[in-house]
XYZ file of C-alpha atoms in Angstrom:
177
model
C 2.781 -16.134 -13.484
C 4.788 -16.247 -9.904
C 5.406 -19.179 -8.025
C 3.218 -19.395 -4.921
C 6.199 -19.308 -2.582
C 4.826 -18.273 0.413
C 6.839 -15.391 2.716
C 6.139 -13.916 5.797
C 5.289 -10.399 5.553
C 4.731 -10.095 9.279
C 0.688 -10.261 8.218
C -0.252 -12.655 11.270
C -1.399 -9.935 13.400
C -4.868 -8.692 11.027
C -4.778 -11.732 8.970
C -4.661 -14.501 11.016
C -2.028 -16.493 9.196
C 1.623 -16.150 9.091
C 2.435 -16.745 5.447
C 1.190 -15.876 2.267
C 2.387 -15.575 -1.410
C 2.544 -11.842 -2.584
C -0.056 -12.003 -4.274
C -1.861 -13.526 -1.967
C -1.253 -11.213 0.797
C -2.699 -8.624 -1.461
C -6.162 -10.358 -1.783
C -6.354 -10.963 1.717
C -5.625 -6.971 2.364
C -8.631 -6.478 0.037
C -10.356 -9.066 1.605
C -9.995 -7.222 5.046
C -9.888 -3.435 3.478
C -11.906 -1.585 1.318
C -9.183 0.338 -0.865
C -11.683 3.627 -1.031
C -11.606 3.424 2.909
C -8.233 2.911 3.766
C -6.782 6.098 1.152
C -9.538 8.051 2.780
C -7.998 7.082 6.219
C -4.720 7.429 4.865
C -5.527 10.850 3.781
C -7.034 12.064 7.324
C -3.957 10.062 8.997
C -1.962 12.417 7.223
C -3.639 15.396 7.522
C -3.673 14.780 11.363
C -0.229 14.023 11.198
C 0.868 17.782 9.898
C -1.930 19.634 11.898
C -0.943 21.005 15.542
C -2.320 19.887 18.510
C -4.685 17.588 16.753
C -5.531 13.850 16.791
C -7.514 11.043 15.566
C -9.604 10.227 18.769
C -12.383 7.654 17.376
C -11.228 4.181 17.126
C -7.171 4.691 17.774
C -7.072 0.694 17.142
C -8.006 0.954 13.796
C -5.578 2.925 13.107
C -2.882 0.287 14.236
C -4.843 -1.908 12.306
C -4.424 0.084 9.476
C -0.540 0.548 10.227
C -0.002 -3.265 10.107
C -1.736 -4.240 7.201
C -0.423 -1.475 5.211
C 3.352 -2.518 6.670
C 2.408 -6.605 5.097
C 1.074 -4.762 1.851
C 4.274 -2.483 1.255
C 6.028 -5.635 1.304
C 4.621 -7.634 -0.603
C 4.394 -5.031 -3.296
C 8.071 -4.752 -2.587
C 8.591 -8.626 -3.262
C 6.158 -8.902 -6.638
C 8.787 -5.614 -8.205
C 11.877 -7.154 -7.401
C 10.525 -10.856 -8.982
C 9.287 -8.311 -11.979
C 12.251 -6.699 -12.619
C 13.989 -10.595 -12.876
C 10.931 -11.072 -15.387
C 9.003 -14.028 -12.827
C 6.337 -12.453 -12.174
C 3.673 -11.196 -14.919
C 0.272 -9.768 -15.661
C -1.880 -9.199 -18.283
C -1.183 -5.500 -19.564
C -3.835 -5.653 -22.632
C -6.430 -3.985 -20.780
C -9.093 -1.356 -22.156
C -7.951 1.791 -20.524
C -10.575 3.632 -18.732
C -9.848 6.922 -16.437
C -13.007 6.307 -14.252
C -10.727 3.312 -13.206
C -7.410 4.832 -12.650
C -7.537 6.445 -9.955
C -4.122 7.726 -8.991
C -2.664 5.984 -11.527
C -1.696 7.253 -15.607
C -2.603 5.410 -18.234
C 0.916 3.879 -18.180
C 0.829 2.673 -14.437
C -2.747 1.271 -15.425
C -1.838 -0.807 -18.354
C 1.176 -1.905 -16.352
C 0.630 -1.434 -12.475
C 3.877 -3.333 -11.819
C 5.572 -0.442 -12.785
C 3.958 1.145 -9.759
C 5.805 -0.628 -7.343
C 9.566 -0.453 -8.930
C 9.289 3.410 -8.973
C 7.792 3.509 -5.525
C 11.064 1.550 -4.222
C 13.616 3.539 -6.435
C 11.936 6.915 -4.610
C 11.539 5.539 -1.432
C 13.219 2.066 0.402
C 11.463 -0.029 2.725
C 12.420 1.672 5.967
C 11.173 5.259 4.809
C 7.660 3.400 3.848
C 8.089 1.819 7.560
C 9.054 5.326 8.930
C 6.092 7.058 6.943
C 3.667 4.296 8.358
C 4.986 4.885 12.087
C 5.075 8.542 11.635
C 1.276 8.523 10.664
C 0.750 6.799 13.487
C 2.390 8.361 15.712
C 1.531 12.120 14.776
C -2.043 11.213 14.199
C -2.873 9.639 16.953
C -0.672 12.347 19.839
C -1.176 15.917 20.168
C 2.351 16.624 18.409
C 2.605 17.407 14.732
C 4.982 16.312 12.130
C 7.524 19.156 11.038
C 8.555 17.193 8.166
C 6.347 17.576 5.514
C 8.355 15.855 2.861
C 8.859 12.836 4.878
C 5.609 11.863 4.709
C 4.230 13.482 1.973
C 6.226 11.793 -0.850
C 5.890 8.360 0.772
C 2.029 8.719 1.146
C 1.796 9.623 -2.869
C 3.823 6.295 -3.643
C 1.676 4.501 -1.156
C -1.601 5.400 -2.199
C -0.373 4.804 -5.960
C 0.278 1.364 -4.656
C -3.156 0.605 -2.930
C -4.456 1.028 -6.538
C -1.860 -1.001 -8.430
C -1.705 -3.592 -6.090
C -5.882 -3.523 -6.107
C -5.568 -3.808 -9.970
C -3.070 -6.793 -9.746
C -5.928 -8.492 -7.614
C -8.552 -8.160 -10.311
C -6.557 -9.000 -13.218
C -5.400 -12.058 -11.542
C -8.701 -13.272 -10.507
C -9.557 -12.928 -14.229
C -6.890 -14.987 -15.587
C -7.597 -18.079 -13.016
């Protein structure tokens, strides 16, 4: 198990505190987001985002809401694969697989969600998921569209196979305390 070094993961803003371990950060996300909710807002963000002359126009804070909490929760996820690649940082893998409970995940990345985040960091670095997140943003919530597919498409597979590792680090956690 990790050390509960806490970081920063510029989470102040929808958390209300400063620092937090990784995986601490990641219960708090869950805490504040439903993981159903946000990859269905995810999903319209990007649809938005490659449609012309469209734009979210309910609730544009959410959306920023959304943008910052996913920018703390790309981090941390960032921070819990580098510490598992140096072998610090481990979770149970000897788990029943189910499929109902996979959701974008194989059966590999479900017995071993860690796995989730190194592959999402050797296709994409940090600034590309920061790019994605402020592209999103930006296209979804103006009248312009995104003529990039690929630079947001790729990036929103990786991150919405990381809402469900990091959401299956959370439980298996809780069950070991």
């Amino acid at each position: 198990m990790m050390k509960k070094k806490k970081t920063d993961f510029e989470a102040r803003f929808w958390s209300g505190t400063r620092k937090h371990s990784a995986v601490g950060l990641l219960e708090v996300f869950f805490q504040f987001n439903d993981r159903a909710i946000v990859k269905e807002a995810l999903s319209i963000m990007v649809q938005y985002s490659l449609e012309k002359k469209s734009r979210i126009r309910e609730h544009p804070a959410e959306v920023f809401h959304l943008h910052q909490s996913l920018r703390s929760l790309v981090r941390a996820a960032r921070l819990i694969g580098k510490q598992e690649k140096k072998g610090s940082f481990k979770i149970s893998s000897d788990i029943n697989f189910s499929k109902i409970m996979t959701g974008s995940l194989s059966e590999e990345e479900y017995r071993d969600p860690l796995r989730v985040f190194q592959k999402a960091f050797k296709d994409c670095s940090l600034e590309e998921f920061d790019g994605l997140l402020a592209a999103m943003v930006y296209f979804s919530l103006g009248n312009s569209r995104c003529d990039e597919e690929k630079r947001i498409i790729i990036p929103y597979i990786q991150l919405t196979k990381m809402l469900d590792a990091a959401w299956l680090i959370v439980e298996r956690v809780s069950k070991e305390k």
